[in-house]
Tab-separated table of C-alpha atoms and ligand atoms in Angstrom:
chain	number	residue	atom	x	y	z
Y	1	UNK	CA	125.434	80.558	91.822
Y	2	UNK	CA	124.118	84.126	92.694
Y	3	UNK	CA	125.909	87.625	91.727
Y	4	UNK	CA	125.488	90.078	94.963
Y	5	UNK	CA	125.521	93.660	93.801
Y	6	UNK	CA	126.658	96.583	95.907
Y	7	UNK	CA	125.069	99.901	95.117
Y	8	UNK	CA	126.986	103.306	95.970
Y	9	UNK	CA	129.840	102.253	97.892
Y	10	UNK	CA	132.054	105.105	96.554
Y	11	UNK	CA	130.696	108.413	98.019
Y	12	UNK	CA	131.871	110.504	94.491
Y	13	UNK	CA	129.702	107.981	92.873
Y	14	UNK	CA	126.848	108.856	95.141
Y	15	UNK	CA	127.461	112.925	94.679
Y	16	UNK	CA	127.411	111.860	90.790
Y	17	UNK	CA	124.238	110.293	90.994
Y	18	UNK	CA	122.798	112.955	93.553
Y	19	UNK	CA	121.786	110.208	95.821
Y	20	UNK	CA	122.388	110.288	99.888
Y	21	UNK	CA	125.167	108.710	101.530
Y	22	UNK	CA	123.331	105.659	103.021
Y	23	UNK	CA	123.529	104.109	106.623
Y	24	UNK	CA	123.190	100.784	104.994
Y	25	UNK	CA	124.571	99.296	101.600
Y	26	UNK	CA	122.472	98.978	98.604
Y	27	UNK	CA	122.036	95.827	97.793
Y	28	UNK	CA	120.685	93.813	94.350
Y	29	UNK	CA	121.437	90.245	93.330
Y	30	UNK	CA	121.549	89.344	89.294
Y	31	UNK	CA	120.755	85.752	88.643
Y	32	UNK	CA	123.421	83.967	86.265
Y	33	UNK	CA	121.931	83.944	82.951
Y	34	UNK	CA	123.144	88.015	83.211
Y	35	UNK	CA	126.724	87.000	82.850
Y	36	UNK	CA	127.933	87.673	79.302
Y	37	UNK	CA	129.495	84.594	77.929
Y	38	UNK	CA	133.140	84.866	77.026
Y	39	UNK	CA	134.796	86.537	74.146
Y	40	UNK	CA	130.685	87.540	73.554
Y	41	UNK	CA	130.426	91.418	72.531
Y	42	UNK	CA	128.110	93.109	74.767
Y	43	UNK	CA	124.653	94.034	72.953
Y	44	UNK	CA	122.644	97.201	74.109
Y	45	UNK	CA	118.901	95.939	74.806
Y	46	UNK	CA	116.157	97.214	72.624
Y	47	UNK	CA	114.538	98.243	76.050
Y	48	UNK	CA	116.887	101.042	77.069
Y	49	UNK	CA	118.636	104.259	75.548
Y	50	UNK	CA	121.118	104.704	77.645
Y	51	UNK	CA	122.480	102.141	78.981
Y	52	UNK	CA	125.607	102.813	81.422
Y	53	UNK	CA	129.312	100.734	82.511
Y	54	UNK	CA	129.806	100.443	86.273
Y	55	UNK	CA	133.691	99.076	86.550
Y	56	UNK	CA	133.262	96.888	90.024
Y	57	UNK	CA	136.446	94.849	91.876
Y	58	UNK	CA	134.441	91.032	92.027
Y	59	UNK	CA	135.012	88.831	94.839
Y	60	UNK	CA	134.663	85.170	94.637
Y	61	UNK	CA	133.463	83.058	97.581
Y	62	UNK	CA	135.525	79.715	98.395
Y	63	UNK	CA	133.515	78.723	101.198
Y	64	UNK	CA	129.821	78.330	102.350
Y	65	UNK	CA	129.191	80.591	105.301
Y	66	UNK	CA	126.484	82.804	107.222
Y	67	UNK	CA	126.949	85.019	109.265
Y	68	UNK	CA	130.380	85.488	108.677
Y	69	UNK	CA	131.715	88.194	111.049
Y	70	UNK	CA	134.495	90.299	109.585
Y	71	UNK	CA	137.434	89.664	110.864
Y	72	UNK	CA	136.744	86.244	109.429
Y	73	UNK	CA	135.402	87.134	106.450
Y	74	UNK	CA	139.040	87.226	104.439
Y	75	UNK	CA	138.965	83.477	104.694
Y	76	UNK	CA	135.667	83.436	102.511
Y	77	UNK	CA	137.462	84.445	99.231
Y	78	UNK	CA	141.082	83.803	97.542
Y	79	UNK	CA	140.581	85.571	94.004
Y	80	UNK	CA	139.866	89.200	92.772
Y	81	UNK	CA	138.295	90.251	89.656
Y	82	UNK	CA	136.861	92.972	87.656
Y	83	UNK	CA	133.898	93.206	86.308
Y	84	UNK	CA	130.908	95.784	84.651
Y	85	UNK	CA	127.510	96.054	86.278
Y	86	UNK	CA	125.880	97.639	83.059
Y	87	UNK	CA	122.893	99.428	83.866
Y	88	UNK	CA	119.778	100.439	81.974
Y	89	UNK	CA	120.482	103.660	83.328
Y	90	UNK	CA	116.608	105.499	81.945
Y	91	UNK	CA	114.851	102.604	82.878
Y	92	UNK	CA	116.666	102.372	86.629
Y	93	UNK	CA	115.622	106.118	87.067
Y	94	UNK	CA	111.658	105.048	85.878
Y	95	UNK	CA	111.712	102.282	88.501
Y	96	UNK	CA	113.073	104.161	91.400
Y	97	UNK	CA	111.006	106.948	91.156
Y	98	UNK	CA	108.067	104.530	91.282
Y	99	UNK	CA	109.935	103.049	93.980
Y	100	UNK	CA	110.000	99.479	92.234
Y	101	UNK	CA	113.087	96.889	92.426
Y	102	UNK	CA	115.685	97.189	89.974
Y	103	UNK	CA	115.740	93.845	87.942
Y	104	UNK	CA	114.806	94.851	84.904
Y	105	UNK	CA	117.646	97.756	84.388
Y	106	UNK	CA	120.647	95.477	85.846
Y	107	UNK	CA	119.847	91.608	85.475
Y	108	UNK	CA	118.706	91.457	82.357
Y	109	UNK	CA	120.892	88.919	79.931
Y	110	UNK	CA	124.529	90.044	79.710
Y	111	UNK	CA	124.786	92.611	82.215
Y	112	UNK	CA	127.129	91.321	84.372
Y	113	UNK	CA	130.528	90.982	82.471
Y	114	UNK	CA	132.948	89.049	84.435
Y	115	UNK	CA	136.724	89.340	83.863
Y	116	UNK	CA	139.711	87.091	84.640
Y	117	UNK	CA	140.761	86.270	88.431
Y	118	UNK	CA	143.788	86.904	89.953
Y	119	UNK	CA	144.952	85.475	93.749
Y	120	UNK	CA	144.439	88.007	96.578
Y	121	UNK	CA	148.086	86.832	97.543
Y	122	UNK	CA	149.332	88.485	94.180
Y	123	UNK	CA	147.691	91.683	95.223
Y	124	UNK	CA	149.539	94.034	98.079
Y	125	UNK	CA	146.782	95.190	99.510
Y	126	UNK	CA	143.175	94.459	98.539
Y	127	UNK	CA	141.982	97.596	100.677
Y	128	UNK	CA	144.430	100.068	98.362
Y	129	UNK	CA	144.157	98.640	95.272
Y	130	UNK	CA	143.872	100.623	92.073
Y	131	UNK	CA	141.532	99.595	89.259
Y	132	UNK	CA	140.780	101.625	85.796
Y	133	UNK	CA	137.899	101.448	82.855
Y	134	UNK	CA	139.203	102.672	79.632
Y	135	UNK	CA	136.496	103.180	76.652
Y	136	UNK	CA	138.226	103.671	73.004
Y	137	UNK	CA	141.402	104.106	74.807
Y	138	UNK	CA	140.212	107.084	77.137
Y	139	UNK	CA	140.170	106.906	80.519
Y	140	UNK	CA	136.735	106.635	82.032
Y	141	UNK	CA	136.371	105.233	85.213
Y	142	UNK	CA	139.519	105.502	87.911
Y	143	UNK	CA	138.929	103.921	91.952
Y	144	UNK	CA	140.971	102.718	94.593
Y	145	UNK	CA	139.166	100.466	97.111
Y	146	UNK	CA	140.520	101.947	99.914
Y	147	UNK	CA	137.557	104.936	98.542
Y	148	UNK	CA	135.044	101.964	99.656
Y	149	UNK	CA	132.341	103.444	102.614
Y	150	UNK	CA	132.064	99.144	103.015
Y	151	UNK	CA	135.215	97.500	102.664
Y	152	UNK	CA	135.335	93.912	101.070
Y	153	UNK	CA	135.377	92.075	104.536
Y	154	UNK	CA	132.692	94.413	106.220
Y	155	UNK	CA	130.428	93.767	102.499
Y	156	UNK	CA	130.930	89.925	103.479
Y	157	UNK	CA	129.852	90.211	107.007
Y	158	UNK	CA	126.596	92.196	105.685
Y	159	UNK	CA	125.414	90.493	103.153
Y	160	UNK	CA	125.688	87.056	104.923
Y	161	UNK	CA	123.692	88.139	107.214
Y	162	UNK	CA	120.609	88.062	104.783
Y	163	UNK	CA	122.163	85.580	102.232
Y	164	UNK	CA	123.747	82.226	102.535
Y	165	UNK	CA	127.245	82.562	100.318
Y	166	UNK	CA	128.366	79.770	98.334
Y	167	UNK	CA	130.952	78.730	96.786
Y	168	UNK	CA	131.206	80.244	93.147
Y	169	UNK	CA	129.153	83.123	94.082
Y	170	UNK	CA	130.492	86.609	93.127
Y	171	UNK	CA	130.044	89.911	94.512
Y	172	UNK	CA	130.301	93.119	92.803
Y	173	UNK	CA	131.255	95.738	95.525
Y	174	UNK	CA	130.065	99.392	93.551
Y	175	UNK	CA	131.177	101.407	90.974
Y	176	UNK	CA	133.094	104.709	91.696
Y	177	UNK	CA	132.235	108.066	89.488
Y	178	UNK	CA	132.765	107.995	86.181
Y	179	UNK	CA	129.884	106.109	84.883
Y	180	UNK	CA	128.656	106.778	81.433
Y	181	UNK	CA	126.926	105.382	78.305
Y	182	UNK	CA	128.101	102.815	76.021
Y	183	UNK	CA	127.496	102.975	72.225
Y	184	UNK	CA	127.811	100.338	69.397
Y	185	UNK	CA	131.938	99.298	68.471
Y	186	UNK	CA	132.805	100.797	71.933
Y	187	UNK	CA	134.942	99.114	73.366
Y	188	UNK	CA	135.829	99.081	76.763
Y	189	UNK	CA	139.293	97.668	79.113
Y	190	UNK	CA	139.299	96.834	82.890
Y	191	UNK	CA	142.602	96.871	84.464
Y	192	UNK	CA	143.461	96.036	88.071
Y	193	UNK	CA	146.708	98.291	88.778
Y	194	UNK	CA	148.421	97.403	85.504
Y	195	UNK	CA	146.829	94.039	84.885
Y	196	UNK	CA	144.170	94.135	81.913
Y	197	UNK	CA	141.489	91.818	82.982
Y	198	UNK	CA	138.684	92.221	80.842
Y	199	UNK	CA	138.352	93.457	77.217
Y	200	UNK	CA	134.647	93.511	75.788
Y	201	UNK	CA	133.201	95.060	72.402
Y	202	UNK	CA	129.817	96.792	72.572
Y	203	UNK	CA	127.078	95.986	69.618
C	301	ZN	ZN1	127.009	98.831	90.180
């Protein structure tokens, strides 16, 4: 299975990270050994100094497709999640301005934390749907997807245009403003509206 990253999908994200609004979605893939295991604290890499949480609404794909047009594209998923694209935030900003790909600061092992699913049926309305970070207890990160430049079914439609989806894979559809750095016994909590769906120590 492959993780499909969105990059700057929220435009107070963008302003935060001073980059322009784009005509196209960033996109990044993270192969699966990223996923940190479960119940597994997260553990800063020796490589980075500051490395940063990006709270991200997950899709999972039910069904093979490419090409997927969006209007069909709802019947391509069932279940919602939440999730952290952690980011090696210095050595992200030493590869773009060299204008090299981004592996190294986002798919390294355990950078993709992966919370629990819940149906799309249980949600009201996966285009206004609230989602919150809290580190320590404080509120970090706040979005609503209807904030999204792509929405989920218009991400689906673009992406399978370059990538086959399969079942099992997961996309992460962008981070909205808020981001910061983690430090060791942080400890950070996704919720979806009131639903805690994720709960991960940092080391
Ligand atoms: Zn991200």
């Amino acid at each position: 299975m492959k993780l499909i990253c969105i990059g700057r999908n929220y435009t107070d994200h963008i302003k935060e990270l001073e980059n322009e609004k784009p005509t196209d979605p960033v996109v990044f893939l993270k192969p699966d050994t990223a996923i940190l295991l479960k119940k597994q604290p997260f553990f800063i890499p020796d490589f980075s100094e500051d490395v940063h949480h990006e709270v991200e609404v997950l899709i999972k794909i039910n069904k093979v497709g490419k090409h997927i047009d969006k209007k069909f594209a709802h019947k391509y998923y069932s279940e919602i999640g939440l999730g952290i694209d952690f980011t090696a935030r210095d050595l992200q900003a030493k590869l773009k301005e060299k204008g090299l790909p981004w592996e190294k600061a986002k798919a390294f092992d355990g950078a993709a934390v992966i919370g629990s699913w819940i149906s799309k049926e249980d949600v009201k309305d996966v285009n206004n749907m609230s989602f919150t970070l809290q580190k320590n207890e404080d509120l970090v990160q706040t979005g609503n997807t209807s904030h999204m430049l792509w929405k989920i079914d218009e991400l689906i439609e673009y992406i399978s245009k370059y990538f086959t989806l399969k079942i099992g894979d997961i996309i992460f559809t962008g981070t909205p403003a808020g981001v910061g750095k983690v430090v060791a016994n942080d400890k950070l909590v996704g919720y979806i509206e009131d639903k805690q769906m994720f709960s991960i120590t940092v080391k």
